[in-house]
Coordinates of C-alpha atoms and ligand atoms in Angstrom, one line a residue:
X1 CA 6.5 3.1 20.5
X2 CA 8.1 -0.5 20.0
X3 CA 11.2 -2.1 21.2
X4 CA 13.4 -2.4 18.1
X5 CA 16.2 -5.4 19.0
X6 CA 15.1 -6.9 15.8
X7 CA 16.9 -6.4 13.0
X8 CA 16.0 -7.2 9.0
X9 CA 17.8 -9.9 7.8
X10 CA 18.9 -10.6 3.9
X11 CA 16.4 -12.4 1.6
X12 CA 18.4 -15.9 1.2
X13 CA 17.4 -19.0 1.0
X14 CA 18.0 -20.1 4.4
X15 CA 16.0 -17.1 5.9
X16 CA 13.5 -17.2 3.3
X17 CA 12.8 -21.2 4.5
X18 CA 12.7 -19.9 8.4
X19 CA 10.5 -17.3 7.3
X20 CA 8.1 -19.6 6.0
X21 CA 8.3 -22.2 8.9
X22 CA 7.8 -19.1 11.0
X23 CA 4.1 -18.3 8.9
X24 CA 3.2 -22.1 9.4
X25 CA 3.7 -21.4 12.9
X26 CA 1.5 -18.6 13.1
X27 CA 3.9 -16.2 13.7
X28 CA 4.3 -12.5 11.9
X29 CA 6.8 -12.2 8.7
X30 CA 7.7 -9.1 7.1
X31 CA 8.5 -9.4 3.5
X32 CA 9.3 -7.5 0.4
X33 CA 6.9 -7.5 -2.3
X34 CA 7.0 -4.8 -5.8
X35 CA 4.9 -2.4 -4.3
X36 CA 5.4 -2.0 -0.2
X37 CA 7.1 -4.0 2.2
X38 CA 4.0 -6.6 3.8
X39 CA 3.6 -7.7 6.9
X40 CA 2.1 -11.6 6.4
X41 CA 0.7 -14.3 8.5
X42 CA -1.2 -17.4 7.4
X43 CA -4.2 -16.7 6.2
X44 CA -6.0 -19.9 7.0
X45 CA -5.0 -19.2 10.1
X46 CA -7.0 -17.1 12.2
X47 CA -5.1 -16.7 15.3
X48 CA -2.2 -15.7 13.5
X49 CA -4.1 -13.0 11.5
X50 CA -5.3 -11.7 14.5
X51 CA -1.4 -10.8 15.6
X52 CA -1.4 -8.6 12.1
X53 CA -4.3 -6.7 13.7
X54 CA -3.0 -6.3 17.0
X55 CA 0.8 -5.6 15.2
X56 CA -0.6 -2.7 13.3
X57 CA -3.0 -1.3 15.9
X58 CA -5.6 -2.0 12.8
X59 CA -9.3 -2.1 13.4
X60 CA -10.7 -5.9 12.9
X61 CA -13.2 -4.5 10.4
X62 CA -10.7 -3.2 7.7
X63 CA -10.2 -6.4 5.3
X64 CA -6.7 -7.6 4.2
X65 CA -5.3 -8.8 1.2
X66 CA -4.5 -12.4 0.8
X67 CA -1.2 -13.2 -1.6
X68 CA -0.8 -16.0 -3.7
X69 CA 1.8 -17.6 -5.8
X70 CA -0.4 -19.9 -8.3
X71 CA -3.2 -19.4 -10.0
X72 CA -4.9 -22.6 -9.1
X73 CA -4.9 -21.3 -5.6
X74 CA -7.3 -18.6 -6.5
X75 CA -10.4 -20.7 -6.4
X76 CA -9.4 -21.7 -2.7
X77 CA -9.7 -18.1 -1.6
X78 CA -12.5 -17.1 -4.0
X79 CA -15.6 -17.9 -5.5
X80 CA -18.0 -17.3 -8.3
X81 CA -15.1 -15.9 -10.2
X82 CA -16.0 -13.9 -13.4
X83 CA -14.0 -14.4 -16.7
X84 CA -12.6 -10.4 -16.0
X85 CA -10.5 -12.3 -13.3
X86 CA -8.6 -14.5 -15.1
X87 CA -8.2 -12.2 -17.9
X88 CA -6.7 -9.9 -15.3
X89 CA -4.6 -12.1 -13.9
X90 CA -3.5 -13.7 -17.2
X91 CA -2.1 -10.1 -17.9
X92 CA -1.2 -8.8 -14.4
X93 CA -0.2 -11.4 -12.8
X94 CA 2.3 -11.6 -10.8
X95 CA 2.3 -7.9 -10.0
X96 CA 0.8 -4.7 -8.7
X97 CA -2.9 -5.6 -8.7
X98 CA -5.6 -7.1 -6.3
X99 CA -8.7 -8.1 -7.0
X100 CA -11.9 -8.4 -5.0
X101 CA -13.9 -11.2 -5.4
X102 CA -16.9 -13.2 -3.7
X103 CA -14.9 -15.2 -0.8
X104 CA -14.8 -18.9 -0.2
X105 CA -17.2 -20.4 2.2
X106 CA -14.4 -21.6 4.7
X107 CA -12.6 -18.2 4.2
X108 CA -12.0 -16.8 7.5
X109 CA -14.0 -13.1 8.4
X110 CA -11.0 -12.1 10.0
X111 CA -9.2 -11.9 6.8
X112 CA -11.8 -10.1 5.2
X113 CA -13.1 -7.8 8.1
X114 CA -16.5 -9.6 8.5
X115 CA -17.5 -9.0 4.5
X116 CA -18.3 -11.8 2.1
X117 CA -15.4 -10.5 -0.6
X118 CA -12.2 -11.1 -0.2
X119 CA -8.9 -9.2 -1.8
X120 CA -6.1 -11.4 -3.7
X121 CA -3.0 -10.6 -5.2
X122 CA -0.2 -12.5 -6.4
X123 CA 2.7 -10.3 -5.9
X124 CA 5.9 -10.0 -8.7
X125 CA 8.8 -9.8 -6.1
X126 CA 10.9 -13.0 -6.3
X127 CA 11.5 -12.7 -2.7
X128 CA 7.2 -12.9 -1.6
X129 CA 6.9 -15.7 -4.6
X130 CA 9.5 -17.6 -3.1
X131 CA 8.4 -17.1 0.3
X132 CA 4.7 -18.1 -0.7
X133 CA 6.0 -20.8 -2.6
X134 CA 8.1 -22.4 0.3
X135 CA 5.1 -21.7 2.7
X136 CA 2.8 -23.1 0.3
X137 CA -0.8 -21.5 0.9
X138 CA -2.2 -18.1 1.2
X139 CA -0.3 -15.3 3.0
X140 CA -2.7 -12.2 4.5
X141 CA -0.2 -9.1 4.3
X142 CA -1.1 -5.7 5.0
X143 CA 1.1 -3.1 4.6
X144 CA 4.0 -3.2 7.3
X145 CA 3.2 0.0 8.7
X146 CA 1.3 1.0 12.1
X147 CA -2.2 2.2 10.8
X148 CA -2.9 5.1 9.2
X149 CA 1.2 5.7 8.7
X150 CA 3.1 5.9 5.4
X151 CA 3.4 2.5 4.1
X152 CA 7.3 1.0 4.3
X153 CA 9.3 0.8 0.9
X154 CA 12.4 -0.4 2.7
X155 CA 13.0 -3.2 5.5
X156 CA 14.4 -0.2 7.7
X157 CA 11.3 1.4 7.6
X158 CA 9.7 -1.7 8.8
X159 CA 11.9 -2.0 12.0
X160 CA 11.0 1.4 12.6
X161 CA 7.2 1.2 12.3
X162 CA 6.9 -2.3 14.2
X163 CA 10.2 -3.2 15.5
X164 CA 9.5 -6.5 17.6
X165 CA 6.1 -6.7 17.0
X166 CA 7.3 -9.0 13.6
X167 CA 8.8 -12.4 14.6
X168 CA 11.1 -11.9 10.8
X169 CA 11.7 -8.9 8.5
X170 CA 13.2 -10.2 5.2
X171 CA 15.4 -7.3 3.9
X172 CA 14.7 -7.3 -0.1
X173 CA 15.8 -4.1 -0.7
X174 CA 13.8 -0.7 -1.9
X175 CA 10.4 -1.4 -3.5
X176 CA 10.5 -1.1 -7.1
X177 CA 6.7 0.3 -7.5
X178 CA 6.8 2.1 -4.5
X179 CA 2.8 2.8 -3.6
X180 CA 0.2 0.3 -3.1
X181 CA -1.3 -2.0 -5.7
X182 CA -4.3 -1.2 -7.8
X183 CA -7.2 -2.5 -6.0
X184 CA -10.5 -3.4 -8.7
X185 CA -13.7 -4.7 -7.5
X186 CA -14.8 -7.5 -9.5
X187 CA -17.5 -9.0 -6.8
X188 CA -20.1 -7.5 -8.8
X189 CA -20.8 -7.2 -12.1
X190 CA -19.6 -3.7 -12.7
X191 CA -15.7 -3.2 -12.3
X192 CA -14.8 -0.4 -9.8
X193 CA -11.7 0.9 -8.9
X194 CA -11.2 0.7 -5.3
X195 CA -7.4 2.0 -5.1
X196 CA -5.4 3.4 -7.8
X197 CA -1.7 1.9 -8.5
X198 CA 0.9 1.5 -10.9
X199 CA -1.5 -0.6 -13.3
X200 CA -3.6 1.8 -14.7
X201 CA -7.2 2.3 -15.3
X202 CA -6.5 2.7 -18.9
X203 CA -4.6 -0.6 -18.8
X204 CA -7.4 -2.6 -16.9
X205 CA -10.2 -1.6 -19.6
X206 CA -7.9 -2.4 -22.5
X207 CA -8.1 -6.0 -21.3
X208 CA -11.8 -6.2 -19.4
X209 CA -13.1 -4.5 -22.7
X210 CA -15.5 -2.2 -20.5
X211 CA -15.3 0.8 -18.6
X212 CA -14.3 0.5 -14.7
X213 CA -16.0 3.0 -12.4
X214 CA -13.9 5.5 -10.6
X215 CA -15.0 6.6 -7.0
X216 CA -17.0 8.8 -5.6
X217 CA -19.5 5.8 -6.4
X218 CA -23.1 5.8 -5.3
X219 CA -24.1 6.0 -1.6
X220 CA -24.2 2.7 -0.8
X221 CA -21.0 1.5 -2.3
X222 CA -19.8 4.5 -0.9
X223 CA -20.7 2.1 2.2
X224 CA -18.7 -0.8 1.8
X225 CA -15.7 1.3 0.6
X226 CA -15.2 2.6 4.0
X227 CA -14.0 -0.7 4.7
X228 CA -11.1 -0.3 2.9
X229 CA -8.7 1.9 4.8
X230 CA -7.1 3.5 1.7
X231 CA -10.4 5.2 1.4
X232 CA -10.1 6.9 4.6
X233 CA -9.4 10.6 4.5
X234 CA -6.7 10.4 6.7
X235 CA -4.4 7.7 5.6
X236 CA -0.6 7.4 4.5
X237 CA 0.2 10.3 6.5
X238 CA 3.3 11.6 8.1
X239 CA 2.6 13.0 11.4
X240 CA 4.0 16.5 10.6
X241 CA 1.5 18.2 9.2
X242 CA 1.6 18.2 5.5
X243 CA -0.1 20.2 2.7
X244 CA -0.6 20.4 -0.9
X245 CA 0.7 23.8 -3.0
X246 CA 0.3 24.5 -6.8
X247 CA 4.0 25.1 -8.1
X248 CA 3.0 28.5 -8.9
X249 CA 2.6 29.4 -5.0
X250 CA 5.3 27.2 -3.8
X251 CA 8.3 30.0 -3.2
X252 CA 5.6 32.5 -1.5
X253 CA 3.8 29.6 0.6
X254 CA 7.3 28.6 2.1
X255 CA 8.0 32.4 2.7
X256 CA 4.8 32.7 4.7
X257 CA 5.4 29.9 6.5
X258 CA 9.0 31.4 7.5
X259 CA 7.7 35.0 7.9
X260 CA 5.0 33.2 10.9
X261 CA 8.2 31.3 12.6
X262 CA 7.5 28.1 10.9
X263 CA 10.1 25.6 9.7
X264 CA 9.4 24.2 6.6
X265 CA 10.0 21.4 4.5
X266 CA 9.3 21.1 0.8
X267 CA 8.6 17.9 -1.4
X268 CA 8.8 18.9 -5.2
X269 CA 9.6 17.4 -8.5
X270 CA 9.9 21.0 -10.3
X271 CA 13.7 22.8 -10.3
X272 CA 13.4 25.9 -9.1
X273 CA 17.0 27.8 -8.2
X274 CA 15.1 29.5 -5.2
X275 CA 14.2 26.3 -3.3
X276 CA 17.8 25.7 -2.5
X277 CA 17.3 27.5 0.5
X278 CA 14.5 25.2 2.2
X279 CA 15.2 21.6 3.5
X280 CA 13.3 19.8 1.0
X281 CA 13.7 16.7 -1.3
X282 CA 13.2 16.8 -4.8
X283 CA 11.7 13.9 -6.6
X284 CA 11.4 13.3 -10.3
X285 CA 8.8 14.5 -13.1
X286 CA 7.7 11.4 -14.1
X287 CA 4.9 9.5 -12.4
X288 CA 6.2 6.3 -12.0
X289 CA 9.7 7.3 -10.7
X290 CA 7.6 9.7 -8.6
X291 CA 5.8 7.0 -6.8
X292 CA 9.1 5.2 -6.4
X293 CA 10.3 7.4 -4.4
X294 CA 7.5 9.2 -2.3
X295 CA 6.8 7.4 0.8
X296 CA 10.9 7.2 1.4
X297 CA 11.0 11.3 0.9
X298 CA 7.7 11.6 2.7
X299 CA 9.3 9.7 5.9
X300 CA 12.8 11.4 5.7
X301 CA 10.9 14.8 5.9
X302 CA 8.8 13.6 8.6
X303 CA 11.8 12.7 10.4
X304 CA 13.1 15.7 10.5
X305 CA 10.3 16.9 13.0
X306 CA 9.9 20.5 11.6
X307 CA 6.4 22.7 11.8
X308 CA 5.1 21.6 8.3
X309 CA 5.5 20.0 4.5
X310 CA 5.1 21.7 1.7
X311 CA 4.1 19.6 -1.3
X312 CA 4.3 20.7 -4.8
X313 CA 1.3 19.2 -6.3
X314 CA 1.4 17.0 -9.0
X315 CA -0.5 17.3 -12.5
X316 CA -4.1 16.4 -12.7
X317 CA -3.5 13.6 -15.2
X318 CA -4.6 10.1 -15.1
X319 CA -1.0 9.1 -15.2
X320 CA -0.7 10.8 -11.6
X321 CA -3.8 9.0 -10.3
X322 CA -1.9 6.9 -7.7
X323 CA 0.2 9.5 -6.5
X324 CA -2.4 12.3 -6.4
X325 CA -4.4 9.6 -4.5
X326 CA -1.9 9.0 -1.8
X327 CA -0.8 12.7 -1.6
X328 CA -4.6 13.6 -0.6
X329 CA -4.6 11.2 1.8
X330 CA -0.7 12.3 3.3
X331 CA -2.7 15.7 3.5
X332 CA -5.7 15.1 4.8
Ligands
TXA401 O1 0.6 -3.3 -2.7 C1 -0.3 -4.2 -1.7 O2 -1.5 -4.5 -2.1 C2 0.3 -4.1 -0.1 C3 1.6 -5.6 -0.5 C4 2.2 -5.6 0.8 O3 0.9 -6.3 -0.9 N1 -1.0 -4.5 0.7 C5 -1.6 -3.3 1.0 O4 -2.4 -4.0 1.8 O5 -1.5 -2.4 0.6 P1 -3.5 -3.2 2.9 O6 -4.3 -4.0 3.8 O7 -2.5 -2.0 3.4 O8 -4.3 -2.6 1.9 C6 -5.1 -3.7 1.3 C7 -6.3 -2.8 0.7 C8 -7.2 -2.0 2.0 O9 -7.4 -1.0 1.7 C9 -8.7 -2.7 2.0 O10 -9.5 -2.4 2.8 C10 -8.6 -3.6 0.9 O11 -7.4 -3.7 0.2 N2 -9.5 -4.5 0.5 C11 -9.2 -5.8 1.1 N3 -10.1 -7.0 1.1 C12 -10.9 -6.0 0.5 C13 -12.4 -6.2 0.1 N4 -12.9 -7.8 0.6 N5 -13.1 -5.2 0.0 C14 -12.6 -4.1 -0.2 N6 -11.6 -3.9 0.2 C15 -10.4 -4.8 0.6
MG402 MG1 -1.9 -0.2 3.9

């Protein structure tokens, strides 16, 4: 466990200026985005980027997303940028969309996990944008959690995850979206969804005027996709075993665990009077606000250190794609 002498500081302009200075010195700064908190480092400084991997305990072949504040910076990081990328940027940036493009020649392989492509996003959170503008460059930033753990959606989560491995934590309150950005791969002619998020496939297709391929991809594409840690089977996971359960079986499943002497928590969105006897959290039955509360809820239930977390399975509609993806990963 990391030592935790660090305290998050309010995201006021003096602290944003200090954060930008630390980035320039090759240090690590955690900052809020609209999706989740990011662990930022100067993307043009391989030593700074190496610190991210060390702090997270993340394998070096897992690529990072470069965050930028101006569209003009896109060509600093990517080359052979297709028209589709500009269309999506115009509609969705700043916002919770990351694009995978051919990397610009001088972009460090430390950032791209050794690949010839690079992930880029322009976040929408005012603190993230202010920090990027003050720093005046690209900031590599994965979610500010240890490898394979739940992403942080509040500054206190970052303290719990990384503690003193971070040089500064900017507290910008709770994240509005709550799950990581949608990732679309535009590095080959057929656009592919690498990670579902708040920006839906339908919204992407409407702008692109073409279909976006969904996983699972062909074998060769899978080989590439494995590099995206978001694609690992067990990711974003609590340490307490968690399982998904259809709404109709929720009560019986909980009763069965209790009969086996197991202490359960329940994460649900339907209201059933009989659930009140269990420790649990009810999220809303609307996909977007459920997503906003999801990681905080999983983290709280995990911190109870019970034997199992039973999660009510959401509907399998496109609206719930991002949530179902994260729940599948939280439950292995
Ligand atoms: O919402 C977000 O995107 C957050 C905030 C902080 O911006 N960041 C984030 O970063 O979720 P991270 O590192 O936790 O997840 C980034 C995902 C990973 O699955 C990574 O493999 C994928 O993006 N990725 C980045 N570059 C890639 C590339 N060149 N090819 C394929 N996948 C890539
Ligand atoms: Mg992550």
